[in-house]
Amino acid sequence: MEGLTIKSLKKHKALIPLYVCVGLGCGMAVLYTLRLATRNPDVSWNKRTNPEPWQEYKDKQYKFYSPNIDYSKTPSPAPKF
């Protein structure tokens, strides 16, 4: 298969940016999936020590940016157990 080895990439230099862009795209997709798996409050990896991880965000501002509402000053709509 032409274009998949280093020797053939030296002949077809136009394929190098394609491989770089696809590689960066795949790498960013993996990093974003790992970020979602570790930082999202909906994901609980250890249910023994923290059975309800979403309760940590009860008094925190979860949205990154909101131009109209300051969520840090509004009461949480989460139910109180």
PDB file of N, CA and C in Angstrom:
ATOM      1  N   MET A   1       0.852  -1.182   0.000  1.00  0.00           N
ATOM      2  CA  MET A   1       0.000   0.000   0.000  1.00  0.00           C
ATOM      3  C   MET A   1       0.887   1.231   0.000  1.00  0.00           C
ATOM      4  N   GLU A   2       0.711   1.992  -1.023  1.00  0.00           N
ATOM      5  CA  GLU A   2       1.570   3.148  -1.214  1.00  0.00           C
ATOM      6  C   GLU A   2       1.136   4.297  -0.300  1.00  0.00           C
ATOM      7  N   GLY A   3       2.086   4.950   0.338  1.00  0.00           N
ATOM      8  CA  GLY A   3       1.805   6.090   1.193  1.00  0.00           C
ATOM      9  C   GLY A   3       1.722   5.744   2.664  1.00  0.00           C
ATOM     10  N   LEU A   4       1.876   4.464   3.014  1.00  0.00           N
ATOM     11  CA  LEU A   4       1.773   4.078   4.418  1.00  0.00           C
ATOM     12  C   LEU A   4       3.121   3.759   5.059  1.00  0.00           C
ATOM     13  N   THR A   5       4.195   3.814   4.290  1.00  0.00           N
ATOM     14  CA  THR A   5       5.520   3.566   4.854  1.00  0.00           C
ATOM     15  C   THR A   5       6.340   4.850   4.769  1.00  0.00           C
ATOM     16  N   ILE A   6       7.413   4.891   5.533  1.00  0.00           N
ATOM     17  CA  ILE A   6       8.290   6.069   5.530  1.00  0.00           C
ATOM     18  C   ILE A   6       8.934   6.243   4.158  1.00  0.00           C
ATOM     19  N   LYS A   7       9.287   5.134   3.535  1.00  0.00           N
ATOM     20  CA  LYS A   7       9.922   5.200   2.218  1.00  0.00           C
ATOM     21  C   LYS A   7       8.991   5.819   1.177  1.00  0.00           C
ATOM     22  N   SER A   8       7.725   5.434   1.205  1.00  0.00           N
ATOM     23  CA  SER A   8       6.796   5.991   0.219  1.00  0.00           C
ATOM     24  C   SER A   8       6.366   7.418   0.584  1.00  0.00           C
ATOM     25  N   LEU A   9       6.420   7.774   1.879  1.00  0.00           N
ATOM     26  CA  LEU A   9       6.116   9.159   2.266  1.00  0.00           C
ATOM     27  C   LEU A   9       7.182  10.128   1.781  1.00  0.00           C
ATOM     28  N   LYS A  10       8.405   9.638   1.622  1.00  0.00           N
ATOM     29  CA  LYS A  10       9.455  10.497   1.078  1.00  0.00           C
ATOM     30  C   LYS A  10       9.182  10.843  -0.382  1.00  0.00           C
ATOM     31  N   LYS A  11       8.504   9.956  -1.098  1.00  0.00           N
ATOM     32  CA  LYS A  11       8.137  10.233  -2.493  1.00  0.00           C
ATOM     33  C   LYS A  11       6.912  11.139  -2.569  1.00  0.00           C
ATOM     34  N   HIS A  12       5.929  10.920  -1.690  1.00  0.00           N
ATOM     35  CA  HIS A  12       4.673  11.676  -1.705  1.00  0.00           C
ATOM     36  C   HIS A  12       4.626  12.598  -0.487  1.00  0.00           C
ATOM     37  N   LYS A  13       5.298  13.716  -0.576  1.00  0.00           N
ATOM     38  CA  LYS A  13       5.403  14.647   0.554  1.00  0.00           C
ATOM     39  C   LYS A  13       4.078  15.340   0.861  1.00  0.00           C
ATOM     40  N   ALA A  14       3.142  15.329  -0.065  1.00  0.00           N
ATOM     41  CA  ALA A  14       1.856  15.978   0.167  1.00  0.00           C
ATOM     42  C   ALA A  14       0.996  15.206   1.167  1.00  0.00           C
ATOM     43  N   LEU A  15       1.335  13.946   1.434  1.00  0.00           N
ATOM     44  CA  LEU A  15       0.562  13.161   2.398  1.00  0.00           C
ATOM     45  C   LEU A  15       0.971  13.432   3.846  1.00  0.00           C
ATOM     46  N   ILE A  16       2.130  14.029   4.063  1.00  0.00           N
ATOM     47  CA  ILE A  16       2.617  14.259   5.426  1.00  0.00           C
ATOM     48  C   ILE A  16       1.683  15.182   6.213  1.00  0.00           C
ATOM     49  N   PRO A  17       1.219  16.329   5.673  1.00  0.00           N
ATOM     50  CA  PRO A  17       0.281  17.151   6.445  1.00  0.00           C
ATOM     51  C   PRO A  17      -1.039  16.435   6.744  1.00  0.00           C
ATOM     52  N   LEU A  18      -1.455  15.576   5.850  1.00  0.00           N
ATOM     53  CA  LEU A  18      -2.680  14.806   6.084  1.00  0.00           C
ATOM     54  C   LEU A  18      -2.518  13.892   7.296  1.00  0.00           C
ATOM     55  N   TYR A  19      -1.390  13.173   7.349  1.00  0.00           N
ATOM     56  CA  TYR A  19      -1.148  12.283   8.485  1.00  0.00           C
ATOM     57  C   TYR A  19      -0.987  13.059   9.789  1.00  0.00           C
ATOM     58  N   VAL A  20      -0.373  14.215   9.725  1.00  0.00           N
ATOM     59  CA  VAL A  20      -0.201  15.040  10.927  1.00  0.00           C
ATOM     60  C   VAL A  20      -1.560  15.526  11.433  1.00  0.00           C
ATOM     61  N   CYS A  21      -2.408  16.007  10.534  1.00  0.00           N
ATOM     62  CA  CYS A  21      -3.728  16.508  10.948  1.00  0.00           C
ATOM     63  C   CYS A  21      -4.610  15.394  11.499  1.00  0.00           C
ATOM     64  N   VAL A  22      -4.591  14.245  10.859  1.00  0.00           N
ATOM     65  CA  VAL A  22      -5.393  13.109  11.352  1.00  0.00           C
ATOM     66  C   VAL A  22      -4.862  12.637  12.704  1.00  0.00           C
ATOM     67  N   GLY A  23      -3.544  12.605  12.849  1.00  0.00           N
ATOM     68  CA  GLY A  23      -2.960  12.200  14.125  1.00  0.00           C
ATOM     69  C   GLY A  23      -3.298  13.166  15.250  1.00  0.00           C
ATOM     70  N   LEU A  24      -3.229  14.476  14.972  1.00  0.00           N
ATOM     71  CA  LEU A  24      -3.600  15.468  15.986  1.00  0.00           C
ATOM     72  C   LEU A  24      -5.082  15.389  16.334  1.00  0.00           C
ATOM     73  N   GLY A  25      -5.912  15.181  15.340  1.00  0.00           N
ATOM     74  CA  GLY A  25      -7.348  15.048  15.592  1.00  0.00           C
ATOM     75  C   GLY A  25      -7.667  13.848  16.465  1.00  0.00           C
ATOM     76  N   CYS A  26      -7.033  12.718  16.178  1.00  0.00           N
ATOM     77  CA  CYS A  26      -7.246  11.520  17.004  1.00  0.00           C
ATOM     78  C   CYS A  26      -6.723  11.731  18.423  1.00  0.00           C
ATOM     79  N   GLY A  27      -5.579  12.381  18.538  1.00  0.00           N
ATOM     80  CA  GLY A  27      -5.020  12.649  19.864  1.00  0.00           C
ATOM     81  C   GLY A  27      -5.907  13.565  20.689  1.00  0.00           C
ATOM     82  N   MET A  28      -6.442  14.608  20.064  1.00  0.00           N
ATOM     83  CA  MET A  28      -7.336  15.521  20.785  1.00  0.00           C
ATOM     84  C   MET A  28      -8.640  14.829  21.182  1.00  0.00           C
ATOM     85  N   ALA A  29      -9.142  13.941  20.330  1.00  0.00           N
ATOM     86  CA  ALA A  29     -10.361  13.202  20.674  1.00  0.00           C
ATOM     87  C   ALA A  29     -10.130  12.298  21.882  1.00  0.00           C
ATOM     88  N   VAL A  30      -8.979  11.661  21.944  1.00  0.00           N
ATOM     89  CA  VAL A  30      -8.655  10.806  23.093  1.00  0.00           C
ATOM     90  C   VAL A  30      -8.502  11.637  24.356  1.00  0.00           C
ATOM     91  N   LEU A  31      -7.810  12.774  24.262  1.00  0.00           N
ATOM     92  CA  LEU A  31      -7.642  13.635  25.440  1.00  0.00           C
ATOM     93  C   LEU A  31      -8.974  14.185  25.933  1.00  0.00           C
ATOM     94  N   TYR A  32      -9.864  14.557  25.025  1.00  0.00           N
ATOM     95  CA  TYR A  32     -11.164  15.076  25.433  1.00  0.00           C
ATOM     96  C   TYR A  32     -12.006  13.985  26.097  1.00  0.00           C
ATOM     97  N   THR A  33     -11.936  12.774  25.583  1.00  0.00           N
ATOM     98  CA  THR A  33     -12.665  11.667  26.203  1.00  0.00           C
ATOM     99  C   THR A  33     -12.125  11.376  27.600  1.00  0.00           C
ATOM    100  N   LEU A  34     -10.807  11.425  27.764  1.00  0.00           N
ATOM    101  CA  LEU A  34     -10.228  11.226  29.090  1.00  0.00           C
ATOM    102  C   LEU A  34     -10.623  12.348  30.043  1.00  0.00           C
ATOM    103  N   ARG A  35     -10.685  13.577  29.555  1.00  0.00           N
ATOM    104  CA  ARG A  35     -11.107  14.694  30.395  1.00  0.00           C
ATOM    105  C   ARG A  35     -12.556  14.511  30.843  1.00  0.00           C
ATOM    106  N   LEU A  36     -13.414  14.094  29.932  1.00  0.00           N
ATOM    107  CA  LEU A  36     -14.801  13.862  30.301  1.00  0.00           C
ATOM    108  C   LEU A  36     -14.926  12.734  31.333  1.00  0.00           C
ATOM    109  N   ALA A  37     -14.106  11.709  31.192  1.00  0.00           N
ATOM    110  CA  ALA A  37     -14.180  10.573  32.103  1.00  0.00           C
ATOM    111  C   ALA A  37     -13.658  10.906  33.488  1.00  0.00           C
ATOM    112  N   THR A  38     -12.762  11.900  33.601  1.00  0.00           N
ATOM    113  CA  THR A  38     -12.181  12.192  34.904  1.00  0.00           C
ATOM    114  C   THR A  38     -12.751  13.442  35.561  1.00  0.00           C
ATOM    115  N   ARG A  39     -13.225  14.418  34.806  1.00  0.00           N
ATOM    116  CA  ARG A  39     -13.657  15.692  35.381  1.00  0.00           C
ATOM    117  C   ARG A  39     -15.161  15.882  35.450  1.00  0.00           C
ATOM    118  N   ASN A  40     -15.924  15.097  34.749  1.00  0.00           N
ATOM    119  CA  ASN A  40     -17.370  15.278  34.700  1.00  0.00           C
ATOM    120  C   ASN A  40     -18.008  14.800  36.015  1.00  0.00           C
ATOM    121  N   PRO A  41     -18.893  15.577  36.608  1.00  0.00           N
ATOM    122  CA  PRO A  41     -19.507  15.137  37.869  1.00  0.00           C
ATOM    123  C   PRO A  41     -20.515  14.005  37.686  1.00  0.00           C
ATOM    124  N   ASP A  42     -20.894  13.701  36.473  1.00  0.00           N
ATOM    125  CA  ASP A  42     -21.832  12.609  36.239  1.00  0.00           C
ATOM    126  C   ASP A  42     -21.161  11.240  36.251  1.00  0.00           C
ATOM    127  N   VAL A  43     -19.841  11.210  36.238  1.00  0.00           N
ATOM    128  CA  VAL A  43     -19.100   9.959  36.193  1.00  0.00           C
ATOM    129  C   VAL A  43     -18.571   9.650  37.581  1.00  0.00           C
ATOM    130  N   SER A  44     -18.830   8.465  38.054  1.00  0.00           N
ATOM    131  CA  SER A  44     -18.343   8.041  39.366  1.00  0.00           C
ATOM    132  C   SER A  44     -17.527   6.768  39.193  1.00  0.00           C
ATOM    133  N   TRP A  45     -16.216   6.859  39.415  1.00  0.00           N
ATOM    134  CA  TRP A  45     -15.343   5.710  39.251  1.00  0.00           C
ATOM    135  C   TRP A  45     -15.282   4.875  40.527  1.00  0.00           C
ATOM    136  N   ASN A  46     -15.430   5.501  41.687  1.00  0.00           N
ATOM    137  CA  ASN A  46     -15.344   4.786  42.949  1.00  0.00           C
ATOM    138  C   ASN A  46     -16.615   5.074  43.739  1.00  0.00           C
ATOM    139  N   LYS A  47     -17.540   4.160  43.708  1.00  0.00           N
ATOM    140  CA  LYS A  47     -18.824   4.396  44.365  1.00  0.00           C
ATOM    141  C   LYS A  47     -18.780   4.161  45.869  1.00  0.00           C
ATOM    142  N   ARG A  48     -17.719   3.536  46.375  1.00  0.00           N
ATOM    143  CA  ARG A  48     -17.648   3.303  47.821  1.00  0.00           C
ATOM    144  C   ARG A  48     -17.319   4.578  48.583  1.00  0.00           C
ATOM    145  N   THR A  49     -16.350   5.349  48.096  1.00  0.00           N
ATOM    146  CA  THR A  49     -15.936   6.538  48.838  1.00  0.00           C
ATOM    147  C   THR A  49     -16.805   7.747  48.515  1.00  0.00           C
ATOM    148  N   ASN A  50     -17.355   7.815  47.311  1.00  0.00           N
ATOM    149  CA  ASN A  50     -18.164   8.962  46.918  1.00  0.00           C
ATOM    150  C   ASN A  50     -19.355   8.462  46.095  1.00  0.00           C
ATOM    151  N   PRO A  51     -20.442   8.046  46.745  1.00  0.00           N
ATOM    152  CA  PRO A  51     -21.550   7.473  45.987  1.00  0.00           C
ATOM    153  C   PRO A  51     -22.336   8.506  45.175  1.00  0.00           C
ATOM    154  N   GLU A  52     -22.297   9.761  45.552  1.00  0.00           N
ATOM    155  CA  GLU A  52     -23.024  10.812  44.828  1.00  0.00           C
ATOM    156  C   GLU A  52     -22.080  11.968  44.516  1.00  0.00           C
ATOM    157  N   PRO A  53     -21.261  11.864  43.447  1.00  0.00           N
ATOM    158  CA  PRO A  53     -20.269  12.906  43.171  1.00  0.00           C
ATOM    159  C   PRO A  53     -20.883  14.214  42.704  1.00  0.00           C
ATOM    160  N   TRP A  54     -22.090  14.186  42.225  1.00  0.00           N
ATOM    161  CA  TRP A  54     -22.721  15.420  41.754  1.00  0.00           C
ATOM    162  C   TRP A  54     -23.081  16.351  42.906  1.00  0.00           C
ATOM    163  N   GLN A  55     -23.109  15.852  44.134  1.00  0.00           N
ATOM    164  CA  GLN A  55     -23.407  16.699  45.283  1.00  0.00           C
ATOM    165  C   GLN A  55     -22.256  17.666  45.588  1.00  0.00           C
ATOM    166  N   GLU A  56     -21.058  17.390  45.063  1.00  0.00           N
ATOM    167  CA  GLU A  56     -19.939  18.310  45.257  1.00  0.00           C
ATOM    168  C   GLU A  56     -20.167  19.617  44.510  1.00  0.00           C
ATOM    169  N   TYR A  57     -20.973  19.585  43.478  1.00  0.00           N
ATOM    170  CA  TYR A  57     -21.208  20.767  42.657  1.00  0.00           C
ATOM    171  C   TYR A  57     -22.465  21.529  43.081  1.00  0.00           C
ATOM    172  N   LYS A  58     -22.977  21.245  44.242  1.00  0.00           N
ATOM    173  CA  LYS A  58     -24.207  21.896  44.690  1.00  0.00           C
ATOM    174  C   LYS A  58     -24.023  23.400  44.870  1.00  0.00           C
ATOM    175  N   ASP A  59     -22.888  23.815  45.410  1.00  0.00           N
ATOM    176  CA  ASP A  59     -22.646  25.231  45.668  1.00  0.00           C
ATOM    177  C   ASP A  59     -21.597  25.837  44.741  1.00  0.00           C
ATOM    178  N   LYS A  60     -21.247  25.147  43.679  1.00  0.00           N
ATOM    179  CA  LYS A  60     -20.239  25.650  42.749  1.00  0.00           C
ATOM    180  C   LYS A  60     -20.896  26.075  41.439  1.00  0.00           C
ATOM    181  N   GLN A  61     -20.204  26.935  40.712  1.00  0.00           N
ATOM    182  CA  GLN A  61     -20.679  27.344  39.396  1.00  0.00           C
ATOM    183  C   GLN A  61     -20.194  26.310  38.393  1.00  0.00           C
ATOM    184  N   TYR A  62     -21.116  25.579  37.806  1.00  0.00           N
ATOM    185  CA  TYR A  62     -20.760  24.491  36.902  1.00  0.00           C
ATOM    186  C   TYR A  62     -20.527  25.003  35.485  1.00  0.00           C
ATOM    187  N   LYS A  63     -21.306  25.998  35.055  1.00  0.00           N
ATOM    188  CA  LYS A  63     -21.120  26.524  33.707  1.00  0.00           C
ATOM    189  C   LYS A  63     -19.835  27.329  33.643  1.00  0.00           C
ATOM    190  N   PHE A  64     -19.141  27.245  32.509  1.00  0.00           N
ATOM    191  CA  PHE A  64     -17.886  27.976  32.342  1.00  0.00           C
ATOM    192  C   PHE A  64     -18.134  29.467  32.219  1.00  0.00           C
ATOM    193  N   TYR A  65     -19.131  29.861  31.404  1.00  0.00           N
ATOM    194  CA  TYR A  65     -19.381  31.278  31.175  1.00  0.00           C
ATOM    195  C   TYR A  65     -20.860  31.483  30.893  1.00  0.00           C
ATOM    196  N   SER A  66     -21.444  32.443  31.551  1.00  0.00           N
ATOM    197  CA  SER A  66     -22.818  32.834  31.297  1.00  0.00           C
ATOM    198  C   SER A  66     -22.891  34.357  31.376  1.00  0.00           C
ATOM    199  N   PRO A  67     -23.214  35.021  30.273  1.00  0.00           N
ATOM    200  CA  PRO A  67     -23.185  36.491  30.292  1.00  0.00           C
ATOM    201  C   PRO A  67     -24.336  37.112  31.073  1.00  0.00           C
ATOM    202  N   ASN A  68     -25.421  36.381  31.294  1.00  0.00           N
ATOM    203  CA  ASN A  68     -26.604  36.972  31.912  1.00  0.00           C
ATOM    204  C   ASN A  68     -26.759  36.665  33.399  1.00  0.00           C
ATOM    205  N   ILE A  69     -26.416  35.463  33.817  1.00  0.00           N
ATOM    206  CA  ILE A  69     -26.700  35.020  35.182  1.00  0.00           C
ATOM    207  C   ILE A  69     -25.400  34.629  35.874  1.00  0.00           C
ATOM    208  N   ASP A  70     -25.249  35.083  37.123  1.00  0.00           N
ATOM    209  CA  ASP A  70     -24.130  34.644  37.940  1.00  0.00           C
ATOM    210  C   ASP A  70     -24.604  33.459  38.769  1.00  0.00           C
ATOM    211  N   TYR A  71     -24.219  32.261  38.347  1.00  0.00           N
ATOM    212  CA  TYR A  71     -24.707  31.047  38.985  1.00  0.00           C
ATOM    213  C   TYR A  71     -24.118  30.822  40.369  1.00  0.00           C
ATOM    214  N   SER A  72     -23.053  31.527  40.720  1.00  0.00           N
ATOM    215  CA  SER A  72     -22.473  31.340  42.041  1.00  0.00           C
ATOM    216  C   SER A  72     -23.346  31.973  43.135  1.00  0.00           C
ATOM    217  N   LYS A  73     -24.242  32.900  42.765  1.00  0.00           N
ATOM    218  CA  LYS A  73     -25.086  33.570  43.757  1.00  0.00           C
ATOM    219  C   LYS A  73     -26.515  33.045  43.784  1.00  0.00           C
ATOM    220  N   THR A  74     -26.886  32.211  42.839  1.00  0.00           N
ATOM    221  CA  THR A  74     -28.245  31.660  42.826  1.00  0.00           C
ATOM    222  C   THR A  74     -28.264  30.359  43.607  1.00  0.00           C
ATOM    223  N   PRO A  75     -29.372  30.045  44.257  1.00  0.00           N
ATOM    224  CA  PRO A  75     -29.436  28.780  45.001  1.00  0.00           C
ATOM    225  C   PRO A  75     -29.471  27.594  44.048  1.00  0.00           C
ATOM    226  N   SER A  76     -28.957  26.486  44.520  1.00  0.00           N
ATOM    227  CA  SER A  76     -28.876  25.287  43.704  1.00  0.00           C
ATOM    228  C   SER A  76     -30.259  24.651  43.558  1.00  0.00           C
ATOM    229  N   PRO A  77     -30.635  24.220  42.338  1.00  0.00           N
ATOM    230  CA  PRO A  77     -31.917  23.539  42.179  1.00  0.00           C
ATOM    231  C   PRO A  77     -31.865  22.060  42.550  1.00  0.00           C
ATOM    232  N   ALA A  78     -30.704  21.597  43.023  1.00  0.00           N
ATOM    233  CA  ALA A  78     -30.568  20.194  43.393  1.00  0.00           C
ATOM    234  C   ALA A  78     -31.393  19.890  44.634  1.00  0.00           C
ATOM    235  N   PRO A  79     -31.977  18.700  44.702  1.00  0.00           N
ATOM    236  CA  PRO A  79     -32.763  18.348  45.883  1.00  0.00           C
ATOM    237  C   PRO A  79     -31.867  18.162  47.103  1.00  0.00           C
ATOM    238  N   LYS A  80     -32.392  18.473  48.252  1.00  0.00           N
ATOM    239  CA  LYS A  80     -31.631  18.333  49.507  1.00  0.00           C
ATOM    240  C   LYS A  80     -32.037  17.019  50.171  1.00  0.00           C
ATOM    241  N   PHE A  81     -31.051  16.140  50.374  1.00  0.00           N
ATOM    242  CA  PHE A  81     -31.313  14.830  50.963  1.00  0.00           C
ATOM    243  C   PHE A  81     -31.063  14.849  52.439  1.00  0.00           C
TER     244      PHE A  81
END
